[in-house]
Coordinates of C-alpha atoms in Angstrom, one line a residue:
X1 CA -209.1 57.4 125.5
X2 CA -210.2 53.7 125.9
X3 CA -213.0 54.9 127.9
X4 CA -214.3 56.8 125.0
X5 CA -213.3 54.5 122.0
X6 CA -215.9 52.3 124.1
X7 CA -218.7 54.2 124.1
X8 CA -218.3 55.3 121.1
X9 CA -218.4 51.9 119.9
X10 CA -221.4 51.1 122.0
X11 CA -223.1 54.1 120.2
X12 CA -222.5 52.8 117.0
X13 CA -223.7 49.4 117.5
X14 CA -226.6 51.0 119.4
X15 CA -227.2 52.7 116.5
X16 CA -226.8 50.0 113.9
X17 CA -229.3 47.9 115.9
X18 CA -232.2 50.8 116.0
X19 CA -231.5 50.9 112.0
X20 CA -231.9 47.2 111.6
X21 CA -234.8 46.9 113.4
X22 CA -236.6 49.8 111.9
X23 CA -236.2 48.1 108.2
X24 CA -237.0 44.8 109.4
X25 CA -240.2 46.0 111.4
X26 CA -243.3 45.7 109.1
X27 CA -247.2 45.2 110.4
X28 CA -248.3 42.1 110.2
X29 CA -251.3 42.7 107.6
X30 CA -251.7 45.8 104.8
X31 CA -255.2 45.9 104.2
X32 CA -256.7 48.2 101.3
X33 CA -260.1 49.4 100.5
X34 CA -261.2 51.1 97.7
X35 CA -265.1 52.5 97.7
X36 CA -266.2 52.6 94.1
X37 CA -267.2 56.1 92.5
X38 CA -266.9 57.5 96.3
X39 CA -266.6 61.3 96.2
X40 CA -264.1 63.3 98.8
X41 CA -267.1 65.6 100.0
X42 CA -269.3 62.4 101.1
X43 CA -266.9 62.1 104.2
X44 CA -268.4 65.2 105.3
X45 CA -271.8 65.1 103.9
X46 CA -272.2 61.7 106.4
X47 CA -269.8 62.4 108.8
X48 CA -272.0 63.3 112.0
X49 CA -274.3 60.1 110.9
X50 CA -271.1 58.1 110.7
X51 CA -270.6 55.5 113.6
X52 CA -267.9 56.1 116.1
X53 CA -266.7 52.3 115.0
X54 CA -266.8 53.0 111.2
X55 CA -265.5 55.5 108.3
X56 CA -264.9 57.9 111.7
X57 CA -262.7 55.7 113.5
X58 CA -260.5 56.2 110.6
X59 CA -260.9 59.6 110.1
X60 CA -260.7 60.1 113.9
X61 CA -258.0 58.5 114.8
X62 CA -255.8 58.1 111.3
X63 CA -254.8 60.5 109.1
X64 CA -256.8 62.4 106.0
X65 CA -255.4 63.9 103.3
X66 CA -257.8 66.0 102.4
X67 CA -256.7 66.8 98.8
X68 CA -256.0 63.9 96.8
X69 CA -256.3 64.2 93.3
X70 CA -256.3 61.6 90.2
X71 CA -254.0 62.9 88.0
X72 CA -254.5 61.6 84.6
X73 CA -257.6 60.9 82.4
X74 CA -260.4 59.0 82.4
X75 CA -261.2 58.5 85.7
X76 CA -263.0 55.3 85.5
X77 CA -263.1 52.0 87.8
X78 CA -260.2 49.5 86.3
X79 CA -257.9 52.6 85.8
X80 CA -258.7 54.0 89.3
X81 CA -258.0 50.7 91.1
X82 CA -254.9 49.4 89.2
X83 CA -253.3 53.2 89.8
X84 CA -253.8 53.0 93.4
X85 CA -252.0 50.0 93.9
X86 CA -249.3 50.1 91.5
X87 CA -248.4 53.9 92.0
X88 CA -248.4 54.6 88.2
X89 CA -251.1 55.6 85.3
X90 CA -252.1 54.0 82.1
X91 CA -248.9 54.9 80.5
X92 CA -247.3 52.6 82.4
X93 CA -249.1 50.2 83.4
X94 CA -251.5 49.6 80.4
X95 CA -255.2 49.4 82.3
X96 CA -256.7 52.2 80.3
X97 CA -260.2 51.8 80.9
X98 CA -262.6 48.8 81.8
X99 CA -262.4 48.3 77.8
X100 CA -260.3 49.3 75.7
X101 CA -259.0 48.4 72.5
X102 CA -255.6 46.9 72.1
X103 CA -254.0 47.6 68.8
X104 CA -257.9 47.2 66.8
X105 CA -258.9 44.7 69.1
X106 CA -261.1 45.0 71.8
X107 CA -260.7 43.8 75.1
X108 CA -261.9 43.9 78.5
X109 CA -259.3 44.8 81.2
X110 CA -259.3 41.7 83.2
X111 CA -260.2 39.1 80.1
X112 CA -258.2 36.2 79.4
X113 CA -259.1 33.5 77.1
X114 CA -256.4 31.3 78.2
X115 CA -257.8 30.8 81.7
X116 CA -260.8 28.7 82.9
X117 CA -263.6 29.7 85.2
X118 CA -263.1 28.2 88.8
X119 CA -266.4 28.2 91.3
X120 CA -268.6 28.7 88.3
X121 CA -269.1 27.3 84.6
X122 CA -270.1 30.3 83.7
X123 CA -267.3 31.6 80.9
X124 CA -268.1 35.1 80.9
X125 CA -267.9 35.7 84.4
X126 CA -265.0 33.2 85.1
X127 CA -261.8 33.6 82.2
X128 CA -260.6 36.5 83.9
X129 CA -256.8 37.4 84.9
X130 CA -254.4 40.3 85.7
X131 CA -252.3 39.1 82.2
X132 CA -253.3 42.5 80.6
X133 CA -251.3 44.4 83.4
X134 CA -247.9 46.2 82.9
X135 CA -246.5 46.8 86.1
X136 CA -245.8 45.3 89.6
X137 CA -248.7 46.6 92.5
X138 CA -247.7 46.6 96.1
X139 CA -248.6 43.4 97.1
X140 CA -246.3 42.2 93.9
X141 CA -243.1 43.9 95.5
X142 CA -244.4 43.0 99.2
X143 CA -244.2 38.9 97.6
X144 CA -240.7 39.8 95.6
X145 CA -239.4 41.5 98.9
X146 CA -240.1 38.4 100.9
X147 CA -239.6 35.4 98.5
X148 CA -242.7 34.9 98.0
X149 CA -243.5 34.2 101.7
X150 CA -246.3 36.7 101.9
X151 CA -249.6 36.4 100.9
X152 CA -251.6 38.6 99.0
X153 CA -255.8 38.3 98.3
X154 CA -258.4 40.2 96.1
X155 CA -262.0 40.3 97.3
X156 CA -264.5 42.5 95.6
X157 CA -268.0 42.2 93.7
X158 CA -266.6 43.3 90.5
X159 CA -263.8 41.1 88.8
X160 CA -261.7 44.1 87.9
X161 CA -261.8 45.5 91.3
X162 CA -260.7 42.1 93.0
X163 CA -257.9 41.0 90.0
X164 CA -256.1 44.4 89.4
X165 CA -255.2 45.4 93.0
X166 CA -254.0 42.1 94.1
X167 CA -251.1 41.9 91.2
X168 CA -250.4 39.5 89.2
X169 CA -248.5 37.4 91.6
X170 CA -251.5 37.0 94.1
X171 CA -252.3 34.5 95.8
X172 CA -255.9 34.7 95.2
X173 CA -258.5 37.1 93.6
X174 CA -262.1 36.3 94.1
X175 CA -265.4 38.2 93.0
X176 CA -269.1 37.7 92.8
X177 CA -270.9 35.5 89.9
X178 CA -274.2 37.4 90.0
X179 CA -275.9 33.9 87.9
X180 CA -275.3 31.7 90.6
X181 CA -274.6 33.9 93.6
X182 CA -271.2 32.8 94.3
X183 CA -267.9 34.2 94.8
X184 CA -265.7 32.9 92.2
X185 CA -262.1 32.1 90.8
X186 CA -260.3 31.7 87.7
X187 CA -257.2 28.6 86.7
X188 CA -255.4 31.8 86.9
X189 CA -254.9 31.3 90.6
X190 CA -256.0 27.7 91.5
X191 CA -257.8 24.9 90.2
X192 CA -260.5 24.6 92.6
X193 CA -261.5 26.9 95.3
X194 CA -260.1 27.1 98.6
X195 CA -262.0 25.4 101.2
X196 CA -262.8 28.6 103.6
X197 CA -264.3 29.8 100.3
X198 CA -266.8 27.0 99.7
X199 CA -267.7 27.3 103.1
X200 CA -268.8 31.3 102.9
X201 CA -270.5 30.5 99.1
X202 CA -272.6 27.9 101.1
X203 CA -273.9 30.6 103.4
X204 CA -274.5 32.5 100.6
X205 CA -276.7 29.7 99.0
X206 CA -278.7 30.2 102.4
X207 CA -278.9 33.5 102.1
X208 CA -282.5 34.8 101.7
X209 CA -282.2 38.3 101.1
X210 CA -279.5 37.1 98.6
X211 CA -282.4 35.0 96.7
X212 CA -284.7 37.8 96.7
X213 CA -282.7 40.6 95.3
X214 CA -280.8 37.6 92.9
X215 CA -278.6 39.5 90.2
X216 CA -279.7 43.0 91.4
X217 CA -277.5 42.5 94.0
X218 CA -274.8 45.5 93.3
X219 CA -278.1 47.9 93.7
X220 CA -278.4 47.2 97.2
X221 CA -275.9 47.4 100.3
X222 CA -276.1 43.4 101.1
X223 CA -273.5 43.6 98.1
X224 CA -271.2 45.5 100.5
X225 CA -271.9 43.3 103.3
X226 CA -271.6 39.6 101.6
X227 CA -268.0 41.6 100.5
X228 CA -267.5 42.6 103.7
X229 CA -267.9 38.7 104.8
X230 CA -266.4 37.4 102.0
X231 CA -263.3 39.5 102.7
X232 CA -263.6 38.1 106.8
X233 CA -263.6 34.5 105.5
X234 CA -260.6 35.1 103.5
X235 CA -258.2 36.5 106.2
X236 CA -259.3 33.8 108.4
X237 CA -259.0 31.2 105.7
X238 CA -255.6 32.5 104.3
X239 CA -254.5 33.2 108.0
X240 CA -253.5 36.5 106.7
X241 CA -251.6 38.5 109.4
X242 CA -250.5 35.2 110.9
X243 CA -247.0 34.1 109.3
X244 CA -243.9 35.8 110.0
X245 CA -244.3 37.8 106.6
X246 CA -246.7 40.9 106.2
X247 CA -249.8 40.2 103.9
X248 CA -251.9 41.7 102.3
X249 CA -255.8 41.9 101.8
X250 CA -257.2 44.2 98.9
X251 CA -261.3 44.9 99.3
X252 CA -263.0 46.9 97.1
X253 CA -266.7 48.1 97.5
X254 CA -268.7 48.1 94.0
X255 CA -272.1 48.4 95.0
X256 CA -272.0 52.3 95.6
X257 CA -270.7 52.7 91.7
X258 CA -273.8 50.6 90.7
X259 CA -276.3 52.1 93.3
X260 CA -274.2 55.8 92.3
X261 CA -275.2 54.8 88.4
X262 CA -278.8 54.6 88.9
X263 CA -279.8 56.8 90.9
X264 CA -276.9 59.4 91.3
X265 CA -275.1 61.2 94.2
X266 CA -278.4 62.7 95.9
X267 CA -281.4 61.1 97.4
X268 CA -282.3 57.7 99.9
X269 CA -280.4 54.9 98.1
X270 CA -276.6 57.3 98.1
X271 CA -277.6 58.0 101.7
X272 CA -278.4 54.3 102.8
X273 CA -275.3 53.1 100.5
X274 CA -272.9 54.5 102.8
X275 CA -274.1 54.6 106.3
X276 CA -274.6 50.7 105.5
X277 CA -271.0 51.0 104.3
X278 CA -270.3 52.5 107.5
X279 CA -271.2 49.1 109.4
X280 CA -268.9 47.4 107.1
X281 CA -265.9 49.8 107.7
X282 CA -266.6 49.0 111.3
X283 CA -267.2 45.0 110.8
X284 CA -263.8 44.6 108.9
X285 CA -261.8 46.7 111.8
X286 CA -263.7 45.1 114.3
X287 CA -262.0 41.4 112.5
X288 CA -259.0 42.9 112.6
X289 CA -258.5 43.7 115.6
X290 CA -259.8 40.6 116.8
X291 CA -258.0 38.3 114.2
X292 CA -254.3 40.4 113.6
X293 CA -253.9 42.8 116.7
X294 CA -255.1 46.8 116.8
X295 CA -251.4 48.0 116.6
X296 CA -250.4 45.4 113.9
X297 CA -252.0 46.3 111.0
X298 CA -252.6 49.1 108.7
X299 CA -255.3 50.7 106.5
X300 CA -255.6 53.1 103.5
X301 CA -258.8 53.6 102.4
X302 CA -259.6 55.6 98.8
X303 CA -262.2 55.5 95.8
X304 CA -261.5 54.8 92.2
X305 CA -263.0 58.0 91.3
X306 CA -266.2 60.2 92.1
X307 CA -269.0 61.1 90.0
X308 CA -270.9 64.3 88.5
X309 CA -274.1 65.2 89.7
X310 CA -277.3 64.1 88.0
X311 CA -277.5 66.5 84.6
X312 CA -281.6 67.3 85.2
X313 CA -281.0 67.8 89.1
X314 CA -278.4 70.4 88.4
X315 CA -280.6 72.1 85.7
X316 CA -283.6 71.8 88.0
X317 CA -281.0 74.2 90.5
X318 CA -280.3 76.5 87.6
X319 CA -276.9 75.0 87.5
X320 CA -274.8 74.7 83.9
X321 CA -274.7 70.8 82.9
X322 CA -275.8 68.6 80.6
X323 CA -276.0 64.6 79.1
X324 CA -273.9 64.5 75.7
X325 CA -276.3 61.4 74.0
X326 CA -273.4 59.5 72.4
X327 CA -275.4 57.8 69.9
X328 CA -277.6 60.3 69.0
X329 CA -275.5 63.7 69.6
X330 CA -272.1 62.1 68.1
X331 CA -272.1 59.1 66.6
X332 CA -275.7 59.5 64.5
X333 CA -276.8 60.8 60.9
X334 CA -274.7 64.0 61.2
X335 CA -271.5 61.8 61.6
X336 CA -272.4 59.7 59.1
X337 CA -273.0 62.1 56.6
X338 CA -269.6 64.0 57.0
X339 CA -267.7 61.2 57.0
X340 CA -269.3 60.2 53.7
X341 CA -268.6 64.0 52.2
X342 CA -265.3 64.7 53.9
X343 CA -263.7 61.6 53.3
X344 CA -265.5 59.2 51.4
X345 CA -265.8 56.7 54.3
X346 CA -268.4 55.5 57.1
X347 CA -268.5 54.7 60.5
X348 CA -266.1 51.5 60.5
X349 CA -263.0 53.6 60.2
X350 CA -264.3 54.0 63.9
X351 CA -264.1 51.8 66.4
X352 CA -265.6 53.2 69.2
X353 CA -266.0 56.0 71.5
X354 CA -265.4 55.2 74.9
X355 CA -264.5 57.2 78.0
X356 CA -264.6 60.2 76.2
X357 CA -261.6 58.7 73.6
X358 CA -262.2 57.9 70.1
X359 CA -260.4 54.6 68.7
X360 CA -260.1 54.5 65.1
X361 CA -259.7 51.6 63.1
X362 CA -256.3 51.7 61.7
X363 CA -256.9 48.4 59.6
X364 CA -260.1 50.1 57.9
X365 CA -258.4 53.4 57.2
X366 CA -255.6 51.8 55.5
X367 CA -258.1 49.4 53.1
X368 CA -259.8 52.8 52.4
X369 CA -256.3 54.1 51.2
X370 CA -256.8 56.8 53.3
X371 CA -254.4 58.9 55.9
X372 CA -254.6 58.5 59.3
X373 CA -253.6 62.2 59.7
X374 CA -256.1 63.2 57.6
X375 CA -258.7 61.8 59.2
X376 CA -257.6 62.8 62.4
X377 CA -257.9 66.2 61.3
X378 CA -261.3 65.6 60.0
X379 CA -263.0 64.4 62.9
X380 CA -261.5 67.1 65.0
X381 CA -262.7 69.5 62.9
X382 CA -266.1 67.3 63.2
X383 CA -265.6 67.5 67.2
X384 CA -265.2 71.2 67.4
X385 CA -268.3 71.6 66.1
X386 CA -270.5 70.0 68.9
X387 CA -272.1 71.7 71.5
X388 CA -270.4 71.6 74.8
X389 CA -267.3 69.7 73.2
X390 CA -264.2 72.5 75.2
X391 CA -261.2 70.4 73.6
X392 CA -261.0 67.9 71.0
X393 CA -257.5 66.9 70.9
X394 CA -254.9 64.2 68.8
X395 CA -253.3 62.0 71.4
X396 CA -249.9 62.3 69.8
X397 CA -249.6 65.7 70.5
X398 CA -251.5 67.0 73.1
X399 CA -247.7 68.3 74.2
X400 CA -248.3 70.8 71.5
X401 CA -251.7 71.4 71.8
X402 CA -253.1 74.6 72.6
X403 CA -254.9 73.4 75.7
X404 CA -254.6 74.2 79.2
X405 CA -252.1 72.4 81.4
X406 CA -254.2 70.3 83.7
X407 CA -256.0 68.7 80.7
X408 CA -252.0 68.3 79.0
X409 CA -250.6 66.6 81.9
X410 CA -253.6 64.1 82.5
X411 CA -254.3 63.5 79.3
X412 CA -250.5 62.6 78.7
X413 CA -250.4 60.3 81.8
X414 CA -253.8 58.3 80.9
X415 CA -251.7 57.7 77.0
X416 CA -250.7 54.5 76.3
X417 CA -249.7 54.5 72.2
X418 CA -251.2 50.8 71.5
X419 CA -254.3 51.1 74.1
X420 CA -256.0 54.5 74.5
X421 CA -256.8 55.5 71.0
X422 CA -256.2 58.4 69.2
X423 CA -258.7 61.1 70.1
X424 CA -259.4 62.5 73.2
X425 CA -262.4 64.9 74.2
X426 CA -263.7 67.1 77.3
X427 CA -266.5 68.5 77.6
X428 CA -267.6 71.4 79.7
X429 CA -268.0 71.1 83.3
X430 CA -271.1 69.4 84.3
X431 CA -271.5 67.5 81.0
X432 CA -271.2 63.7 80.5
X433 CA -272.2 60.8 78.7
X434 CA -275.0 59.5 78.4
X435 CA -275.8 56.3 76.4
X436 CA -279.5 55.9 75.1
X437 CA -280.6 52.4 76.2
X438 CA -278.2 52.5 78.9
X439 CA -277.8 55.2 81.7
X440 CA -280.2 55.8 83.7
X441 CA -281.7 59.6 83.3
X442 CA -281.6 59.8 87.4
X443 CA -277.8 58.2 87.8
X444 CA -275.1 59.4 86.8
X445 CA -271.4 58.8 85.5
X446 CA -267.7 59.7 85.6
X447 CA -264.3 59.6 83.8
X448 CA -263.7 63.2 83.1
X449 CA -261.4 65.4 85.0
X450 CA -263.6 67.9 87.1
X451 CA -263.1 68.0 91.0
X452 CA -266.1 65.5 91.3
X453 CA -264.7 63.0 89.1
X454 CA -260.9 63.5 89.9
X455 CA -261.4 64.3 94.3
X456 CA -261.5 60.8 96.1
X457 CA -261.0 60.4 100.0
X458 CA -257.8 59.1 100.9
X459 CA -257.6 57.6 104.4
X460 CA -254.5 55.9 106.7
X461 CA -255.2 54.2 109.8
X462 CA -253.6 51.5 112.3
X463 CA -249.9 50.9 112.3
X464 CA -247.1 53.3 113.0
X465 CA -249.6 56.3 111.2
X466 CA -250.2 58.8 113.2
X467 CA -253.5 61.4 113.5
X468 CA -254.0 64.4 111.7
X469 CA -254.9 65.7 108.6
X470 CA -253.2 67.6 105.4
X471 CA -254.6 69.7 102.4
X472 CA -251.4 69.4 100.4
X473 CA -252.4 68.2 96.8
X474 CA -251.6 64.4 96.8
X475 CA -252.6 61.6 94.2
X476 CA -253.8 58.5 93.9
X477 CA -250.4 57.5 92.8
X478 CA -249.0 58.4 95.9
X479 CA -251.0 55.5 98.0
X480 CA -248.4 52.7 96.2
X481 CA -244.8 54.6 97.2
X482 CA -246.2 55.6 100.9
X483 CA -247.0 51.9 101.5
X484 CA -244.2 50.6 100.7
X485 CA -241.9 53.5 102.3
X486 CA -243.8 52.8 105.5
X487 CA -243.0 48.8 104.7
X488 CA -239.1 49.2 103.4
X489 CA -239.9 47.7 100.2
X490 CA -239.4 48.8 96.9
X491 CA -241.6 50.5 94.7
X492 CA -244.3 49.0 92.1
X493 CA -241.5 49.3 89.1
X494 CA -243.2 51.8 87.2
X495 CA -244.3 54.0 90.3
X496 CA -244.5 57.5 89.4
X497 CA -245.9 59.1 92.8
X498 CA -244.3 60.1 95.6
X499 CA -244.2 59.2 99.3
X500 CA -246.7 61.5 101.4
X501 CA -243.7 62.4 103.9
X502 CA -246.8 63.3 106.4
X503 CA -248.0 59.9 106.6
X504 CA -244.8 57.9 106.4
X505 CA -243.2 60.2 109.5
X506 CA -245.3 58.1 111.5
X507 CA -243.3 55.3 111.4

């Protein structure tokens, strides 16, 4: 009886050790890429002239999920990154669209007047912060779960795509001044730029192909690879992956949104975007492996969203599609004229049409002594009217609304009450906006809910994840809550997805 009472205790201290160390072991570095306006099917459409050391190394040798869906609405860059990291929608966590307005005021996602430009005097490019962010993203709870002992750093081209993945507790977000060619910083973070950082921007100063493309930059794939670099310098800088804490390095790619914009998903410029991409992919795991260990770190890789096909190239196929000319096609004399018959008003009760939502002015309306419910009801009636509008629909209560359930639910999720306006429209498939002055008639755009808007590649590679593939529908909100299952952390605190069981049985 002693005999067993021994091993039985034995067992159970056996067993009590195994669970200890499995919470307490973490990699040493949690590195995230996002691939701006990347669609699912380009994985395949570039796979067999894909180096072995790239984007196929993690498809290869990590795991796919083949079907990952963004699952509320628009689909556009700020939203797409902030989801991704924070495991939760613009309901919750307030990012609901690049710009937005904010009770009648405008603002940009990342702006903050508060803050002063670091690395630059420029203003515009510089007074930038996560302030206007709800909720908590990975690298927030990874800090929190470790008192603050890990580090966490945002490297991109685009300020949004740098600020709103790293948190608001980072240690560091830096993106690219196209003016002076230098990767900047906000008081936000520090007063002065890091050291390793002034190094790298003095290469850049060097940097003759840099010189010659100047601004244009984000239309050519050096943008990828002075990111690429940028994010190098920063691991090695920070010493990321060298404390006893896990950090965390969040990279996001922007020059295939702006090279996507111009010139759309087809032709030379896509198909040099991403097998240049490619040697990036394969640059960063290559300084990985070198600087943290092969087995001691771990990847996801997604997009933000995707993008439709050019309207004329999908005509020119005898394919339905379409651009819907915002200034001309909703916003011009026909507007104007049935706002003045209907309800003796003009275009300021309007604030703007963006991302497919309209954003009344609430202030104007009242002056005007008019009700908000009836003019809601006007310019739906208005909106039904316009060729290849499918839904027009008030915000407050799409629940009701007789609309299908895919638009219900995504609409819903992409609501916030004080920062996504009031009116929300889809058009039929193939159909987008297209801004006079602005788009380019060869690019293209995104933010609607269609499969090549809403279908982004979802990659995990490196630590504890095992190889294989699934074609389960998962979202973008489930990146956040797999993370942070795979570290033993909690969850962003307004996380909505759910674990992908397939990638977290690895560990």
């Amino acid at each position: 009886m002693r005999k067993f009472l021994m091993v039985l205790l034995v067992l159970c201290s056996t067993i009590g050790a195994q669970a200890e160390t499995k919470f307490n072991e973490r990699p040493k570095l949690v590195v995230g890429i996002v691939v701006d306006q990347m669609r699912w099917d380009y994985l395949g459409r570039y796979y067999d002239q894909f180096q072995t050391d790239g984007f196929r190394r993690l498809i290869d040798e990590g795991y796919s999920c083949d079907n990952c869906l963004i699952n509320y609405l628009p689909t556009v860059t700020a939203i797409g990154h902030t989801s991704a990291y924070t495991g939760t929608t613009p309901a919750f966590h307030g990012i609901c669209g690049n710009d937005f307005f904010i009770d009648d005021e405008k603002a940009y996602c990342c702006g903050d007047s508060t803050v002063r430009p670091v690395g630059t005097d420029n203003n515009k490019r510089g007074k930038m912060s996560p302030r206007n962010l709800l909720s908590t993203t990975i690298g927030d709870q990874l800090r929190m779960h470790t008192d603050f002992r890990s580090k966490v750093v945002g490297v991109s081209y685009k300020d949004r795509a740098a600020i709103l993945p790293a948190g608001r507790s980072a240690n560091g977000a830096y993106w690219l001044d196209t003016d002076n060619g230098q990767f900047i910083t906000s008081t936000y973070y520090r007063d002065e730029l890091p050291d390793w950082a002034k190094a790298y921007n003095q290469q850049l100063k060097k940097n003759k192909e840099l010189q010659k493309v100047g601004k244009r930059v984000g239309f050519y794939p050096l943008c990828g690879h002075i990111t690429a670099d940028m994010a190098i310098a920063a691991m090695k800088g920070e010493q990321l992956g060298q404390g006893e804490a896990t950090d965390m390095l969040c990279i996001s790619f922007s020059q295939t949104d702006v090279i996507g914009h111009e010139w759309s998903t087809r032709g030379e410029h896509t198909d040099e975007a991403y097998l240049e991409l490619d040697k990036d992919i394969a640059k960063l795991l290559k300084a990985f492996d070198e600087q943290v260990g092969k087995e001691n770190y771990i990847v996801f890789l997604t997009a933000d969203h995707g993008a439709a096909h050019n309207f004329q190239w999908m005509e020119d196929h005898k394919m339905a599609g379409g651009a819907w000319r915002v200034k001309e096609d909703v916003m011009g004399s026909g507007l104007k004229a049935y706002l003045r018959d209907k309800l003796g008003a003009d275009l300021s009760i309007i604030n703007g049409i963006n991302s497919y939502r309209v954003y009344l002015n609430h202030g104007r309306i009242a002056e005007l002594g008019l009700e908000l419910s009836k003019v809601k009801e006007a310019l739906i009636d208005y909106a039904r009217q316009m060729p290849h509008v499918q839904f027009v629909m008030d915000f407050e209560k799409v629940n009701t609304w007789s609309v299908p359930d895919v638009i219900r639910s995504r609409a819903l999720l992409g609501y916030h009450p004080h920062r996504s306006g009031d009116l929300l429209l889809v058009l039929e498939a193939g159909w987008y906006e297209f801004w006079t002055g602005g788009s380019s008639p060869v690019g293209t755009t995104h933010g609607e809910w269609n499969p090549y808007d809403a279908h982004i590649p979802l990659l995990f590679y490196g630590w504890k994840v095992e190889h294989g593939s699934t074609s389960r529908e998962v979202h973008i909100t489930d990146i956040a809550p797999t993370i942070c299952q795979k570290l033993h952390i909690q969850q962003p605190n307004a996380c909505v997805g759910e674990a992908i069981i397939e990638v977290v049985e690895g560990d």
